[in-house]
Short mmCIF file of N, CA and C in Angstrom, two decimals:
data_model
loop_
_atom_site.label_atom_id
_atom_site.label_comp_id
_atom_site.label_asym_id
_atom_site.label_seq_id
_atom_site.Cartn_x
_atom_site.Cartn_y
_atom_site.Cartn_z
N UNK K 1 -7.90 8.54 6.80
CA UNK K 1 -7.70 9.96 7.73
C UNK K 1 -9.24 10.25 8.07
N UNK K 2 -9.52 10.31 9.16
CA UNK K 2 -10.73 10.50 9.66
C UNK K 2 -11.09 12.20 9.76
N UNK K 3 -12.23 12.59 9.28
CA UNK K 3 -12.34 14.14 9.52
C UNK K 3 -13.00 14.43 10.80
N UNK K 4 -12.73 15.46 11.55
CA UNK K 4 -13.48 15.61 12.60
C UNK K 4 -14.85 16.41 12.43
N UNK K 5 -15.90 16.13 12.86
CA UNK K 5 -17.37 16.70 12.65
C UNK K 5 -17.81 17.11 14.31
N UNK K 6 -17.83 18.48 14.21
CA UNK K 6 -18.01 19.40 15.35
C UNK K 6 -19.49 18.55 16.04
N UNK K 7 -19.42 18.21 17.38
CA UNK K 7 -20.74 17.52 18.07
C UNK K 7 -21.86 18.55 18.05
N UNK K 8 -23.08 17.85 17.86
CA UNK K 8 -24.25 18.54 18.21
C UNK K 8 -24.55 18.86 19.51
N UNK K 9 -25.35 19.66 19.79
CA UNK K 9 -25.71 20.03 21.25
C UNK K 9 -26.39 18.84 21.78
N UNK K 10 -27.05 18.02 21.01
CA UNK K 10 -27.64 16.90 21.68
C UNK K 10 -26.57 15.91 22.20
N UNK K 11 -25.61 15.57 21.23
CA UNK K 11 -24.27 14.94 21.67
C UNK K 11 -23.75 15.35 22.95
N UNK K 12 -23.51 16.67 22.97
CA UNK K 12 -22.98 17.33 24.22
C UNK K 12 -23.91 17.08 25.32
N UNK K 13 -25.14 16.98 25.25
CA UNK K 13 -25.99 16.89 26.34
C UNK K 13 -25.90 15.44 26.95
N UNK K 14 -25.84 14.41 25.97
CA UNK K 14 -25.64 12.86 26.03
C UNK K 14 -24.47 12.76 26.93
N UNK K 15 -23.41 13.32 26.26
CA UNK K 15 -22.09 13.10 27.12
C UNK K 15 -22.18 13.35 28.36
N UNK K 16 -22.87 14.89 28.78
CA UNK K 16 -22.72 15.25 30.04
C UNK K 16 -23.53 14.49 30.96
N UNK K 17 -24.67 13.94 30.25
CA UNK K 17 -25.62 13.17 31.39
C UNK K 17 -25.04 11.69 31.46
N UNK K 18 -24.17 11.33 30.80
CA UNK K 18 -23.61 10.01 30.80
C UNK K 18 -22.72 9.75 32.17
N UNK K 19 -23.13 8.90 33.20
CA UNK K 19 -22.40 8.80 34.21
C UNK K 19 -21.12 8.10 34.01
N UNK K 20 -20.94 7.36 33.10
CA UNK K 20 -19.63 6.80 32.91
C UNK K 20 -18.55 7.84 32.27
N UNK K 21 -18.91 8.96 32.24
CA UNK K 21 -17.89 10.07 31.62
C UNK K 21 -17.64 10.86 33.00
N UNK K 22 -18.12 10.41 33.95
CA UNK K 22 -17.83 11.17 35.53
C UNK K 22 -17.31 10.31 36.30
N UNK K 23 -15.98 10.52 36.89
CA UNK K 23 -15.63 9.85 38.01
C UNK K 23 -15.09 10.74 39.36
N UNK K 24 -15.10 9.81 40.31
CA UNK K 24 -14.68 10.27 41.91
C UNK K 24 -16.01 11.66 42.19
N UNK K 25 -15.33 12.80 42.37
CA UNK K 25 -16.21 13.85 42.76
C UNK K 25 -16.51 14.57 41.65
N UNK K 26 -16.56 14.46 40.47
CA UNK K 26 -17.02 15.21 39.48
C UNK K 26 -15.80 15.52 38.26
N UNK K 27 -14.87 14.48 38.14
CA UNK K 27 -14.07 14.70 37.34
C UNK K 27 -14.52 13.99 35.87
N UNK K 28 -14.29 14.83 34.89
CA UNK K 28 -14.80 14.56 33.46
C UNK K 28 -13.78 13.79 32.52
N UNK K 29 -13.99 12.83 32.29
CA UNK K 29 -13.29 11.94 31.21
C UNK K 29 -13.90 11.43 30.02
N UNK K 30 -13.89 11.88 28.97
CA UNK K 30 -14.57 11.66 27.72
C UNK K 30 -13.73 11.67 26.54
N UNK K 31 -13.05 10.69 26.02
CA UNK K 31 -12.12 10.88 24.86
C UNK K 31 -12.86 11.27 23.52
N UNK K 32 -14.46 11.06 23.42
CA UNK K 32 -14.92 11.79 22.20
C UNK K 32 -15.38 13.32 22.19
N UNK K 33 -15.26 13.72 23.48
CA UNK K 33 -15.36 15.19 23.62
C UNK K 33 -14.06 15.97 23.46
N UNK K 34 -13.76 16.79 22.54
CA UNK K 34 -12.58 17.33 22.31
C UNK K 34 -12.43 18.72 23.11
N UNK K 35 -13.35 19.12 23.90
CA UNK K 35 -13.57 20.39 24.53
C UNK K 35 -12.54 20.20 25.85
N UNK K 36 -11.81 21.00 25.86
CA UNK K 36 -10.76 21.13 27.13
C UNK K 36 -11.61 21.50 28.51
N UNK K 37 -12.59 22.45 28.35
CA UNK K 37 -13.28 22.89 29.45
C UNK K 37 -14.91 22.91 29.18
N UNK K 38 -15.32 21.46 29.40
CA UNK K 38 -16.62 21.49 29.50
C UNK K 38 -17.54 21.93 30.79
N UNK K 39 -18.71 21.98 30.72
CA UNK K 39 -19.37 22.51 32.06
C UNK K 39 -19.28 21.72 32.93
N UNK K 40 -19.48 21.90 34.21
CA UNK K 40 -19.58 21.17 35.40
C UNK K 40 -21.02 20.62 35.69
N UNK K 41 -20.92 19.43 36.26
CA UNK K 41 -22.36 18.72 36.56
C UNK K 41 -23.34 19.75 37.01
N UNK K 42 -22.78 20.72 38.06
CA UNK K 42 -23.71 21.60 38.67
C UNK K 42 -24.14 22.73 37.75
N UNK K 43 -23.52 22.86 36.60
CA UNK K 43 -23.72 23.85 35.73
C UNK K 43 -23.20 25.31 36.14
N UNK K 44 -22.46 25.28 37.51
CA UNK K 44 -21.87 26.41 37.81
C UNK K 44 -20.40 26.52 37.51
N UNK K 45 -19.89 26.75 36.62
CA UNK K 45 -18.50 26.96 35.90
C UNK K 45 -18.20 25.84 34.98
N UNK K 46 -16.87 25.62 34.87
CA UNK K 46 -16.54 24.46 34.06
C UNK K 46 -15.40 23.82 34.62
N UNK K 47 -15.08 22.34 34.04
CA UNK K 47 -14.18 21.61 34.55
C UNK K 47 -13.49 21.30 33.61
N UNK K 48 -12.26 20.51 33.85
CA UNK K 48 -11.28 19.88 32.87
C UNK K 48 -11.78 18.68 32.26
N UNK K 49 -11.61 18.32 30.79
CA UNK K 49 -11.89 16.90 30.33
C UNK K 49 -10.46 16.37 30.46
N UNK K 50 -10.16 15.20 31.28
CA UNK K 50 -8.96 14.67 31.54
C UNK K 50 -8.72 13.63 30.43
N UNK K 51 -9.65 13.44 29.58
CA UNK K 51 -9.09 12.70 28.37
C UNK K 51 -8.46 13.46 27.26
N UNK K 52 -8.70 14.80 27.56
CA UNK K 52 -8.14 15.75 26.39
C UNK K 52 -6.41 15.64 26.61
N UNK K 53 -5.73 15.53 25.53
CA UNK K 53 -4.38 15.61 25.83
C UNK K 53 -3.76 16.91 26.47
N UNK K 54 -4.36 17.96 26.20
CA UNK K 54 -3.98 19.06 26.71
C UNK K 54 -4.30 19.38 28.06
N UNK K 55 -5.02 18.60 28.71
CA UNK K 55 -5.59 18.69 29.96
C UNK K 55 -4.80 19.08 31.21
N UNK K 56 -3.27 18.47 30.98
CA UNK K 56 -2.20 18.66 31.74
C UNK K 56 -1.88 20.15 32.01
N UNK K 57 -2.17 20.96 30.86
CA UNK K 57 -1.47 22.13 30.79
C UNK K 57 -2.47 23.07 31.86
N UNK K 58 -3.76 22.87 31.92
CA UNK K 58 -4.81 23.60 32.64
C UNK K 58 -4.11 23.62 34.27
N UNK K 59 -4.02 22.57 34.78
CA UNK K 59 -3.54 22.65 36.30
C UNK K 59 -1.99 23.19 36.38
N UNK K 60 -1.08 22.79 35.49
CA UNK K 60 0.04 23.38 35.62
C UNK K 60 0.12 24.91 35.27
N UNK K 61 -0.75 25.44 34.37
CA UNK K 61 -0.64 26.88 34.23
C UNK K 61 -1.33 27.39 35.46
N UNK K 62 -2.41 26.88 36.23
CA UNK K 62 -2.91 27.55 37.12
C UNK K 62 -1.80 27.49 38.35
N UNK K 63 -1.11 26.48 38.57
CA UNK K 63 -0.01 26.45 39.55
C UNK K 63 0.84 27.48 39.25
N UNK K 64 1.25 27.78 38.08
CA UNK K 64 2.35 28.73 37.67
C UNK K 64 1.84 30.06 37.94
N UNK K 65 0.44 30.40 37.80
CA UNK K 65 -0.02 31.68 38.05
C UNK K 65 0.08 31.96 39.49
N UNK K 66 -0.46 31.13 40.20
CA UNK K 66 -0.49 31.05 41.71
C UNK K 66 0.97 31.61 42.10
N UNK K 67 1.92 30.63 41.59
CA UNK K 67 3.27 30.79 42.08
C UNK K 67 3.81 32.34 41.67
N UNK K 68 3.54 32.91 40.33
CA UNK K 68 3.88 34.12 39.99
C UNK K 68 3.28 35.15 40.74
N UNK K 69 2.06 35.05 41.11
CA UNK K 69 1.34 36.05 41.94
C UNK K 69 1.79 36.16 43.30
N UNK K 70 2.14 35.08 44.09
CA UNK K 70 2.73 35.10 45.35
C UNK K 70 4.01 35.29 45.45
#
């Protein structure tokens, strides 16, 4: 059993700067990064890490909130 080690700030910077972790128009996909909402490339807000198994809940929850409000 492997233990989880919290990534360092330097690792997070490297993951963010690595173009292979970004696809299409800024979708983030990094299985090593356990964060659900890493910062966007533009640094203005957050995006979803689509490699995280919980990432499907973010758009579903957003749609549920929009439907509930309207």
